[in-house]
Amino acid sequence: MDMTRRPRRLRTDGVRPLVRETELSASDLIAPVFVDATTDERVPIESMPGHERVPVEAAVARVEEVRETGVEAVMVFGIPESKDERGSRAWAEDGVVQRAVRDITAETDTYVITDVCLCEYTSHGHCGVLEETAETDPSLTVRNDETLELLSQTAVSHARAGADMVAPSSMTDGMVRSIREALDEDGYTEVPVMSYAAKFESAFYGPFRDAADGAPAFGDRRHYQMDPANAREARREVALDVEEGADVLMVKPALPYLDIVKQVREDYDHPVAAYNVSGEYAMLHAAAEKGWLDLEEVAAESLLSIKRAGADLILTYFAEDVADRL
């Protein structure tokens, strides 16, 4: 055989790591942290093995556990002590996220990102102010423009508490511009906005809704989250957020939407984030519990595939376990 090209020459143990094209490091990862104002003890999240809701008083300890693995950034989600139709605890000075962020930033040097949305705080579980006929005959379910002011108040309250970055996730039209203007007017010109720029109405969110107590009381979120069938629409959504001043562009979920991650990476020079969501995490755990998969290996391979597709940052429930192995 006359074979001048033999790719296997570069697969031997000595050279294989030298020619590796994609590297995953702990500094690429963001760990979600759930802080619960309704409990005074840690509460396991049954559908997400290894994760818990922690009381506000334990937020610092929880973040210190994350830091011990080498992960340097966290995303803080809050479960408030009470809810109402407008989600007013989302922007309260003594709200659950605000209290937790003040403690975390005062006692650690962790980079703190906050989720800016209303679904965990509204009594109806939707991401904004409802239409009058939302429950009986919805057309768009949530009033877009009225919701913008509430999201902006929430983002500013997080910045005042010490958040290093805010991450609006409601897919409300104009949310990035509204939040950027509000932050600038309040003096937080250096706080970046990581927009959930292409967030799909996905069936992979189920366990998160248990974790954050944010499931809709009725209906679904198809009127404001994207149709999973649409890739060109994702490009338009991302383009709008870029125009409005987004600093980081997030795609959610990650694994079923690697084509979108790749497209965003090719179209823009912004940092690209991907959210390896709760369903992606839970299904690998379930398969591993059956003995069908090696959890450590498939977790690392999943995150590597997200990085290879073009993500610079990965928000993942595997952050601590994978970082501990790197």
CSV table of C-alpha atoms in Angstrom, one decimal:
chain,number,residue,atom,x,y,z
A,1,MET,CA,0.0,0.0,0.0
A,2,ASP,CA,1.2,3.4,-0.9
A,3,MET,CA,-0.3,5.7,1.7
A,4,THR,CA,1.4,9.1,2.1
A,5,ARG,CA,-1.3,10.4,4.4
A,6,ARG,CA,-1.9,8.4,7.6
A,7,PRO,CA,-4.0,10.3,10.1
A,8,ARG,CA,-3.3,7.7,12.8
A,9,ARG,CA,0.3,8.9,13.0
A,10,LEU,CA,-1.1,11.8,15.1
A,11,ARG,CA,-3.1,9.7,17.4
A,12,THR,CA,-0.3,8.1,19.5
A,13,ASP,CA,-0.2,9.0,23.2
A,14,GLY,CA,2.8,11.4,22.9
A,15,VAL,CA,1.5,13.6,20.0
A,16,ARG,CA,-2.3,13.3,20.6
A,17,PRO,CA,-2.5,16.1,23.2
A,18,LEU,CA,-0.1,18.3,21.1
A,19,VAL,CA,-2.5,18.4,18.2
A,20,ARG,CA,-5.7,18.6,20.2
A,21,GLU,CA,-7.9,21.3,18.6
A,22,THR,CA,-10.2,22.1,21.5
A,23,GLU,CA,-9.4,22.4,25.2
A,24,LEU,CA,-11.9,22.7,28.1
A,25,SER,CA,-10.8,24.4,31.3
A,26,ALA,CA,-12.5,25.3,34.6
A,27,SER,CA,-12.4,29.0,33.6
A,28,ASP,CA,-14.8,28.2,30.7
A,29,LEU,CA,-17.5,27.1,33.1
A,30,ILE,CA,-20.2,28.9,35.1
A,31,ALA,CA,-22.0,27.0,37.9
A,32,PRO,CA,-25.7,27.7,38.7
A,33,VAL,CA,-26.5,28.3,42.3
A,34,PHE,CA,-30.1,28.2,43.7
A,35,VAL,CA,-30.8,30.4,46.7
A,36,ASP,CA,-34.1,29.8,48.5
A,37,ALA,CA,-35.6,32.4,50.8
A,38,THR,CA,-38.3,29.9,52.0
A,39,THR,CA,-36.0,27.5,53.7
A,40,ASP,CA,-33.4,27.5,56.5
A,41,GLU,CA,-31.7,24.3,55.4
A,42,ARG,CA,-30.4,22.8,52.2
A,43,VAL,CA,-33.0,21.1,50.0
A,44,PRO,CA,-32.0,18.5,47.5
A,45,ILE,CA,-33.4,18.9,44.0
A,46,GLU,CA,-34.7,15.4,43.2
A,47,SER,CA,-34.6,15.8,39.4
A,48,MET,CA,-31.1,17.2,39.4
A,49,PRO,CA,-28.9,14.8,41.4
A,50,GLY,CA,-26.1,16.5,43.3
A,51,HIS,CA,-27.8,19.9,43.3
A,52,GLU,CA,-29.6,21.7,46.1
A,53,ARG,CA,-31.5,24.8,47.0
A,54,VAL,CA,-29.6,26.6,49.7
A,55,PRO,CA,-30.9,29.2,52.2
A,56,VAL,CA,-29.6,32.7,51.9
A,57,GLU,CA,-27.3,32.2,54.9
A,58,ALA,CA,-25.6,29.3,53.1
A,59,ALA,CA,-25.1,31.1,49.8
A,60,VAL,CA,-21.4,31.9,50.6
A,61,ALA,CA,-20.6,28.4,51.7
A,62,ARG,CA,-22.2,27.0,48.6
A,63,VAL,CA,-20.2,29.3,46.4
A,64,GLU,CA,-17.0,28.5,48.2
A,65,GLU,CA,-17.7,24.8,47.4
A,66,VAL,CA,-17.9,25.8,43.7
A,67,ARG,CA,-14.6,27.7,44.0
A,68,GLU,CA,-12.8,24.7,45.5
A,69,THR,CA,-13.2,22.9,42.1
A,70,GLY,CA,-11.5,25.7,40.2
A,71,VAL,CA,-14.7,27.2,38.8
A,72,GLU,CA,-14.5,31.0,39.1
A,73,ALA,CA,-18.0,32.2,38.1
A,74,VAL,CA,-21.5,31.5,39.3
A,75,MET,CA,-25.0,32.3,38.1
A,76,VAL,CA,-27.4,33.1,41.0
A,77,PHE,CA,-31.0,32.1,40.8
A,78,GLY,CA,-33.5,33.0,43.5
A,79,ILE,CA,-36.6,31.5,45.0
A,80,PRO,CA,-38.5,34.3,46.8
A,81,GLU,CA,-40.4,34.2,50.1
A,82,SER,CA,-43.5,35.4,48.3
A,83,LYS,CA,-44.9,35.9,44.8
A,84,ASP,CA,-47.4,38.3,43.2
A,85,GLU,CA,-48.8,39.0,39.7
A,86,ARG,CA,-46.0,41.4,38.8
A,87,GLY,CA,-43.1,39.6,40.5
A,88,SER,CA,-42.2,42.5,42.7
A,89,ARG,CA,-39.8,40.6,44.9
A,90,ALA,CA,-37.5,40.3,41.8
A,91,TRP,CA,-36.3,43.9,42.3
A,92,ALA,CA,-36.7,44.3,46.0
A,93,GLU,CA,-33.7,45.6,47.8
A,94,ASP,CA,-34.0,42.8,50.4
A,95,GLY,CA,-34.9,40.2,47.8
A,96,VAL,CA,-33.3,36.8,47.8
A,97,VAL,CA,-30.9,37.4,45.0
A,98,GLN,CA,-29.9,40.8,46.3
A,99,ARG,CA,-29.2,39.5,49.7
A,100,ALA,CA,-27.2,36.5,48.4
A,101,VAL,CA,-25.2,38.6,46.0
A,102,ARG,CA,-24.2,41.1,48.7
A,103,ASP,CA,-23.0,38.3,50.9
A,104,ILE,CA,-21.1,36.5,48.1
A,105,THR,CA,-19.4,39.6,46.8
A,106,ALA,CA,-18.4,40.7,50.3
A,107,GLU,CA,-16.9,37.4,51.3
A,108,THR,CA,-15.5,35.9,48.1
A,109,ASP,CA,-13.8,37.0,44.9
A,110,THR,CA,-16.2,35.0,42.8
A,111,TYR,CA,-17.5,36.5,39.5
A,112,VAL,CA,-21.2,36.8,40.1
A,113,ILE,CA,-23.8,36.7,37.3
A,114,THR,CA,-27.5,37.1,38.0
A,115,ASP,CA,-30.4,35.7,36.1
A,116,VAL,CA,-32.8,38.6,35.3
A,117,CYS,CA,-36.3,37.2,34.8
A,118,LEU,CA,-39.7,37.3,36.5
A,119,CYS,CA,-40.9,33.7,36.2
A,120,GLU,CA,-39.6,32.6,39.6
A,121,TYR,CA,-41.3,35.7,41.2
A,122,THR,CA,-44.7,35.9,39.6
A,123,SER,CA,-47.7,34.0,41.0
A,124,HIS,CA,-48.6,32.8,37.5
A,125,GLY,CA,-45.1,31.6,36.6
A,126,HIS,CA,-44.8,33.6,33.3
A,127,CYS,CA,-42.0,35.9,32.5
A,128,GLY,CA,-43.8,39.3,32.8
A,129,VAL,CA,-47.0,41.2,33.1
A,130,LEU,CA,-49.9,39.2,31.8
A,131,GLU,CA,-52.5,40.1,29.2
A,132,GLU,CA,-56.0,40.3,30.6
A,133,THR,CA,-57.0,37.3,28.6
A,134,ALA,CA,-53.8,35.3,29.1
A,135,GLU,CA,-55.3,32.4,30.8
A,136,THR,CA,-58.6,32.0,28.9
A,137,ASP,CA,-57.7,33.2,25.4
A,138,PRO,CA,-54.0,34.2,25.1
A,139,SER,CA,-52.6,35.9,22.0
A,140,LEU,CA,-49.1,36.8,23.3
A,141,THR,CA,-49.6,35.9,27.0
A,142,VAL,CA,-47.2,38.6,28.3
A,143,ARG,CA,-47.4,42.3,27.7
A,144,ASN,CA,-44.0,43.0,26.2
A,145,ASP,CA,-43.4,46.7,26.8
A,146,GLU,CA,-44.8,46.8,30.3
A,147,THR,CA,-42.5,44.0,31.3
A,148,LEU,CA,-39.4,45.9,30.1
A,149,GLU,CA,-39.5,48.4,33.0
A,150,LEU,CA,-39.7,45.6,35.5
A,151,LEU,CA,-36.8,43.7,34.0
A,152,SER,CA,-34.8,47.0,34.0
A,153,GLN,CA,-35.6,47.6,37.7
A,154,THR,CA,-34.5,44.0,38.5
A,155,ALA,CA,-31.2,44.3,36.6
A,156,VAL,CA,-30.4,47.6,38.4
A,157,SER,CA,-31.2,46.2,41.8
A,158,HIS,CA,-28.8,43.3,41.1
A,159,ALA,CA,-26.0,45.7,40.1
A,160,ARG,CA,-26.6,47.7,43.2
A,161,ALA,CA,-26.2,44.6,45.3
A,162,GLY,CA,-22.8,43.9,43.6
A,163,ALA,CA,-23.5,41.7,40.6
A,164,ASP,CA,-20.6,41.6,38.1
A,165,MET,CA,-22.9,40.8,35.2
A,166,VAL,CA,-26.6,40.6,34.5
A,167,ALA,CA,-28.2,38.0,32.3
A,168,PRO,CA,-31.7,38.7,31.0
A,169,SER,CA,-33.5,35.5,30.1
A,170,SER,CA,-37.1,36.4,29.3
A,171,MET,CA,-36.8,36.8,25.5
A,172,THR,CA,-38.8,40.0,25.8
A,173,ASP,CA,-38.3,42.2,22.8
A,174,GLY,CA,-36.1,45.2,23.6
A,175,MET,CA,-34.9,43.8,26.9
A,176,VAL,CA,-31.2,44.4,26.2
A,177,ARG,CA,-31.6,48.0,25.2
A,178,SER,CA,-33.9,48.7,28.1
A,179,ILE,CA,-31.6,47.1,30.7
A,180,ARG,CA,-28.5,48.7,29.2
A,181,GLU,CA,-30.0,52.2,29.4
A,182,ALA,CA,-31.2,51.6,32.9
A,183,LEU,CA,-27.8,50.4,34.1
A,184,ASP,CA,-26.1,53.3,32.4
A,185,GLU,CA,-28.5,55.9,33.9
A,186,ASP,CA,-27.8,54.4,37.4
A,187,GLY,CA,-24.1,54.6,36.9
A,188,TYR,CA,-23.4,51.0,36.2
A,189,THR,CA,-21.8,51.5,32.8
A,190,GLU,CA,-19.2,48.8,33.4
A,191,VAL,CA,-21.7,46.0,34.2
A,192,PRO,CA,-21.9,43.8,31.1
A,193,VAL,CA,-25.1,42.3,29.8
A,194,MET,CA,-25.1,38.6,28.9
A,195,SER,CA,-28.3,38.2,26.9
A,196,TYR,CA,-30.1,34.9,26.5
A,197,ALA,CA,-30.2,35.9,22.8
A,198,ALA,CA,-31.6,32.7,21.3
A,199,LYS,CA,-33.7,30.9,23.9
A,200,PHE,CA,-35.9,28.2,22.6
A,201,GLU,CA,-39.2,26.9,24.1
A,202,SER,CA,-37.6,23.6,24.9
A,203,ALA,CA,-38.8,20.4,26.6
A,204,PHE,CA,-35.3,20.2,28.2
A,205,TYR,CA,-36.2,22.7,30.9
A,206,GLY,CA,-38.3,20.5,33.1
A,207,PRO,CA,-35.9,19.9,36.0
A,208,PHE,CA,-35.0,23.5,36.3
A,209,ARG,CA,-38.6,24.5,36.8
A,210,ASP,CA,-38.6,22.2,39.8
A,211,ALA,CA,-35.4,23.7,41.0
A,212,ALA,CA,-36.4,27.3,40.7
A,213,ASP,CA,-40.2,26.8,41.3
A,214,GLY,CA,-40.9,28.6,38.1
A,215,ALA,CA,-43.3,26.4,36.1
A,216,PRO,CA,-46.2,28.3,34.5
A,217,ALA,CA,-49.4,28.0,36.4
A,218,PHE,CA,-51.2,27.6,33.0
A,219,GLY,CA,-50.3,27.5,29.3
A,220,ASP,CA,-46.8,27.5,28.1
A,221,ARG,CA,-44.1,30.0,26.9
A,222,ARG,CA,-44.4,29.6,23.1
A,223,HIS,CA,-45.5,33.2,22.7
A,224,TYR,CA,-42.1,34.5,23.9
A,225,GLN,CA,-39.6,31.7,23.6
A,226,MET,CA,-38.5,30.6,20.2
A,227,ASP,CA,-39.8,27.8,18.1
A,228,PRO,CA,-37.2,24.9,18.2
A,229,ALA,CA,-37.7,24.6,14.4
A,230,ASN,CA,-36.3,28.0,13.6
A,231,ALA,CA,-32.6,28.7,12.9
A,232,ARG,CA,-33.0,31.8,10.7
A,233,GLU,CA,-35.1,33.4,13.4
A,234,ALA,CA,-32.3,32.8,15.9
A,235,ARG,CA,-30.0,34.8,13.7
A,236,ARG,CA,-32.4,37.7,13.7
A,237,GLU,CA,-32.9,37.6,17.4
A,238,VAL,CA,-29.1,37.6,18.0
A,239,ALA,CA,-28.7,40.5,15.6
A,240,LEU,CA,-31.2,42.6,17.5
A,241,ASP,CA,-29.4,42.0,20.8
A,242,VAL,CA,-26.1,42.9,19.3
A,243,GLU,CA,-27.6,46.2,18.0
A,244,GLU,CA,-29.1,46.8,21.5
A,245,GLY,CA,-25.7,46.5,23.2
A,246,ALA,CA,-25.4,42.9,24.5
A,247,ASP,CA,-21.9,42.1,25.6
A,248,VAL,CA,-22.2,38.3,25.6
A,249,LEU,CA,-24.6,36.2,23.5
A,250,MET,CA,-26.1,33.1,25.0
A,251,VAL,CA,-27.8,30.1,23.3
A,252,LYS,CA,-30.2,28.0,25.4
A,253,PRO,CA,-30.3,24.9,25.4
A,254,ALA,CA,-26.9,23.8,24.2
A,255,LEU,CA,-26.6,20.2,23.0
A,256,PRO,CA,-29.8,20.2,20.8
A,257,TYR,CA,-28.8,23.6,19.4
A,258,LEU,CA,-25.1,23.2,18.6
A,259,ASP,CA,-25.8,24.4,15.0
A,260,ILE,CA,-27.1,27.7,16.5
A,261,VAL,CA,-24.0,28.0,18.7
A,262,LYS,CA,-21.8,27.5,15.7
A,263,GLN,CA,-23.7,30.0,13.6
A,264,VAL,CA,-23.5,32.7,16.3
A,265,ARG,CA,-19.8,32.1,16.7
A,266,GLU,CA,-19.3,32.5,12.9
A,267,ASP,CA,-21.5,35.6,12.7
A,268,TYR,CA,-20.1,37.7,15.6
A,269,ASP,CA,-16.9,38.3,17.4
A,270,HIS,CA,-18.7,38.7,20.7
A,271,PRO,CA,-18.1,36.1,23.4
A,272,VAL,CA,-20.6,33.3,23.0
A,273,ALA,CA,-22.2,31.4,25.9
A,274,ALA,CA,-24.3,28.2,25.9
A,275,TYR,CA,-26.5,26.9,28.6
A,276,ASN,CA,-26.2,23.2,29.1
A,277,VAL,CA,-29.6,23.0,30.7
A,278,SER,CA,-31.2,20.8,33.4
A,279,GLY,CA,-32.7,18.3,31.1
A,280,GLU,CA,-29.4,17.7,29.4
A,281,TYR,CA,-27.9,17.1,32.8
A,282,ALA,CA,-30.7,14.9,34.1
A,283,MET,CA,-30.9,12.6,31.1
A,284,LEU,CA,-27.2,11.7,31.4
A,285,HIS,CA,-27.6,11.1,35.1
A,286,ALA,CA,-30.6,8.8,34.4
A,287,ALA,CA,-28.7,6.8,31.8
A,288,ALA,CA,-25.7,6.5,34.1
A,289,GLU,CA,-27.9,5.3,37.0
A,290,LYS,CA,-29.1,2.5,34.6
A,291,GLY,CA,-25.5,1.6,33.9
A,292,TRP,CA,-25.8,2.5,30.2
A,293,LEU,CA,-23.3,5.4,30.2
A,294,ASP,CA,-20.1,6.4,32.1
A,295,LEU,CA,-21.3,9.7,33.6
A,296,GLU,CA,-17.9,11.3,34.0
A,297,GLU,CA,-16.9,10.6,30.4
A,298,VAL,CA,-20.2,11.7,28.8
A,299,ALA,CA,-20.3,14.8,30.9
A,300,ALA,CA,-16.9,15.9,29.8
A,301,GLU,CA,-17.5,14.9,26.2
A,302,SER,CA,-20.8,16.9,26.1
A,303,LEU,CA,-19.1,20.1,27.4
A,304,LEU,CA,-16.2,19.6,25.0
A,305,SER,CA,-18.7,19.4,22.1
A,306,ILE,CA,-20.3,22.7,23.2
A,307,LYS,CA,-16.9,24.3,23.3
A,308,ARG,CA,-15.9,22.8,19.9
A,309,ALA,CA,-19.1,24.3,18.4
A,310,GLY,CA,-17.9,27.7,19.4
A,311,ALA,CA,-19.0,28.5,22.9
A,312,ASP,CA,-16.5,30.5,25.0
A,313,LEU,CA,-18.6,30.2,28.2
A,314,ILE,CA,-20.7,27.2,29.3
A,315,LEU,CA,-23.3,27.5,32.0
A,316,THR,CA,-23.7,23.9,33.2
A,317,TYR,CA,-24.8,21.8,36.2
A,318,PHE,CA,-21.7,19.6,35.5
A,319,ALA,CA,-19.4,22.6,36.2
A,320,GLU,CA,-18.0,21.3,39.5
A,321,ASP,CA,-17.7,17.7,38.6
A,322,VAL,CA,-16.0,18.3,35.3
A,323,ALA,CA,-13.7,21.1,36.7
A,324,ASP,CA,-12.6,18.8,39.5
A,325,ARG,CA,-11.3,16.4,36.9
A,326,LEU,CA,-9.5,18.9,34.7
